[in-house]
PDB file of C-alpha atoms and ligand atoms in Angstrom:
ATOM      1  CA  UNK A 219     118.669  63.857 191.914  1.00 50.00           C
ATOM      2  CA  UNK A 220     120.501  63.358 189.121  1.00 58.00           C
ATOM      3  CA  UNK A 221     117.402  62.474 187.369  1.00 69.00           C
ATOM      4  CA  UNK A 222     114.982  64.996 188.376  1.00 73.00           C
ATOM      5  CA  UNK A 223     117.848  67.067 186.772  1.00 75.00           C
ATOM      6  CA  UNK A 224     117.327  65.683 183.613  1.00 80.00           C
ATOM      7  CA  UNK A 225     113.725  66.031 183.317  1.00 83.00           C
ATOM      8  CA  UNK A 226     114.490  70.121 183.941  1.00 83.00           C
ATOM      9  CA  UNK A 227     113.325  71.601 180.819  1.00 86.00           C
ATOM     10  CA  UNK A 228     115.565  74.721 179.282  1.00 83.00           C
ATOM     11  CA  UNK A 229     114.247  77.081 176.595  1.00 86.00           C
ATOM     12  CA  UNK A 230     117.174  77.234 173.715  1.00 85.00           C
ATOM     13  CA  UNK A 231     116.161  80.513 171.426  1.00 88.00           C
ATOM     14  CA  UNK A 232     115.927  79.746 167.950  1.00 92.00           C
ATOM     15  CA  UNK A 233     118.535  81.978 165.854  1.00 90.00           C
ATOM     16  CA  UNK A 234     116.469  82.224 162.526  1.00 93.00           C
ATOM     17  CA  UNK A 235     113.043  82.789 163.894  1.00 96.00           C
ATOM     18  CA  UNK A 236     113.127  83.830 167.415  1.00 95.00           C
ATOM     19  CA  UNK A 237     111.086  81.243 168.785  1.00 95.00           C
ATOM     20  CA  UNK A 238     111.898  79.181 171.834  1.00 92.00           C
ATOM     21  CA  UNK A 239     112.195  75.301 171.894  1.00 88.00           C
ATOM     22  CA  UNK A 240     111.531  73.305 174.994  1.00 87.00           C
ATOM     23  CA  UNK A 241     114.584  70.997 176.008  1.00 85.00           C
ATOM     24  CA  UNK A 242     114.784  68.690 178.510  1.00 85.00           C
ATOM     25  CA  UNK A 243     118.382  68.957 180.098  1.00 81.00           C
ATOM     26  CA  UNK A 244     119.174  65.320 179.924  1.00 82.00           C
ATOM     27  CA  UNK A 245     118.421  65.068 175.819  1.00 79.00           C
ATOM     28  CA  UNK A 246     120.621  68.079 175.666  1.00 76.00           C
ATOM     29  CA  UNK A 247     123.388  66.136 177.994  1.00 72.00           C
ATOM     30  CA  UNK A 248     123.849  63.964 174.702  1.00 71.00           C
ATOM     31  CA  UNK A 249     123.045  65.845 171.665  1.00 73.00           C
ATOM     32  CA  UNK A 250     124.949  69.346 170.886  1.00 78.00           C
ATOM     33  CA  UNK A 251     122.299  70.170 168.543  1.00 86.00           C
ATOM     34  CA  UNK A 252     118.988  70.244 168.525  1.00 87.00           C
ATOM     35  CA  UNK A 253     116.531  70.587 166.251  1.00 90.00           C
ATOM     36  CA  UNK A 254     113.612  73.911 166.189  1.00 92.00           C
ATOM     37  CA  UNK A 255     110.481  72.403 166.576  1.00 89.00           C
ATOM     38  CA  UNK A 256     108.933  75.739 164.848  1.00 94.00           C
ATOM     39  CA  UNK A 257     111.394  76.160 161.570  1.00 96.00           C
ATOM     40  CA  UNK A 258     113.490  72.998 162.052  1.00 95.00           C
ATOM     41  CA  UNK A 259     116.419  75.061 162.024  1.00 95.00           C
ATOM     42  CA  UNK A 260     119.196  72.505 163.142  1.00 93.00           C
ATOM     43  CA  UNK A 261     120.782  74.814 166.457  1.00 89.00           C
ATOM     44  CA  UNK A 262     124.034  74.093 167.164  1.00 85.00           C
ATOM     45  CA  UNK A 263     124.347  74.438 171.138  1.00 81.00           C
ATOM     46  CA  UNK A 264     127.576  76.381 172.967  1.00 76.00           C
ATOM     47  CA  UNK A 265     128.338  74.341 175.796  1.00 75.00           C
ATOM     48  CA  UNK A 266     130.059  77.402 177.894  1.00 77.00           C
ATOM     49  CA  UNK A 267     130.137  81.034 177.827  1.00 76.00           C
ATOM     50  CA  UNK A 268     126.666  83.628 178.136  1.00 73.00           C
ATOM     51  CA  UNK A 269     123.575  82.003 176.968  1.00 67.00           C
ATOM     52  CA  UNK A 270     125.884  78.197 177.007  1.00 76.00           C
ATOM     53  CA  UNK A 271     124.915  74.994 177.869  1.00 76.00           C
ATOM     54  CA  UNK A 272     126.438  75.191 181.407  1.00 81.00           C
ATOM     55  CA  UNK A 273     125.200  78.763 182.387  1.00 81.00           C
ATOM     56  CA  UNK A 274     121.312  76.863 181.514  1.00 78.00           C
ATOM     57  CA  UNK A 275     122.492  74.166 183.691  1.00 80.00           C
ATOM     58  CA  UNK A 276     123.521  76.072 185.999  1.00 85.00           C
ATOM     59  CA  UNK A 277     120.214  78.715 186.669  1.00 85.00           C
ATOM     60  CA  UNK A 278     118.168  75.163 186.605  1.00 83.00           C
ATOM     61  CA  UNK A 279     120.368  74.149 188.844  1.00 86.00           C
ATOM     62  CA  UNK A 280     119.773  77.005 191.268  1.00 89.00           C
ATOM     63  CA  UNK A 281     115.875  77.343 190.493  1.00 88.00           C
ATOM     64  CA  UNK A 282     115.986  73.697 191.589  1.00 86.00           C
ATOM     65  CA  UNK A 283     117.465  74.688 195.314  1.00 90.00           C
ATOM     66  CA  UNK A 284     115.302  77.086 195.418  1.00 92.00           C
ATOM     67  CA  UNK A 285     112.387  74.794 194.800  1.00 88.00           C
ATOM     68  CA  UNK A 286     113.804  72.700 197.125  1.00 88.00           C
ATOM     69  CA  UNK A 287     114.459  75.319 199.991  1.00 91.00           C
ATOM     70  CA  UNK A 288     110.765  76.726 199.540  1.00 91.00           C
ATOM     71  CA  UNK A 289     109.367  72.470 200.160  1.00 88.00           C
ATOM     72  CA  UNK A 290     111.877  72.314 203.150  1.00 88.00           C
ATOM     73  CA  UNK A 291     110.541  75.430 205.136  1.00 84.00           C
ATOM     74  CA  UNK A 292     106.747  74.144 203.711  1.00 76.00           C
ATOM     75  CA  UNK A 293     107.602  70.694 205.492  1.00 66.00           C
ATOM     76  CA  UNK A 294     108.674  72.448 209.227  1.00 64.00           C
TER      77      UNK A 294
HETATM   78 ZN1  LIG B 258     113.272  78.332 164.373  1.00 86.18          ZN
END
């Protein structure tokens, strides 16, 4: 579960130009910066508070449960 976790892909907003990088949540679980792949504008990641690390964990988190929930009731 763990896993599938990691392979959950976040979009971190860029703060120079406004575009929006693809992360996978398991890259991001050891780096606390990441690179724009538009500007290259090294983004230095908050790990709490709005628009942190752990609030993106946490709505992939819940998107995953609801993935999950919607496969359950498919499989009845
Ligand atoms: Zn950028």
């Amino acid at each position: 579960m763990t896993g599938f976790l990691d392979n959950a892909e976040i979009e971190i907003p860029c703060p120079k130009c406004g575009k929006k990088s693809k992360q996978r949540l398991g890259r991001l679980n050891n780096n606390s910066s990441i690179r724009c792949g538009f500007c290259g504008t090294i983004i230095e990641l908050k790990t709490d508070g709005p628009g942190g690390l752990a609030q993106a964990k946490k709505s992939a988190e819940k998107s995953l449960a609801d993935l999950k929930r919607s496969l359950g009731k498919l499989g009845r």
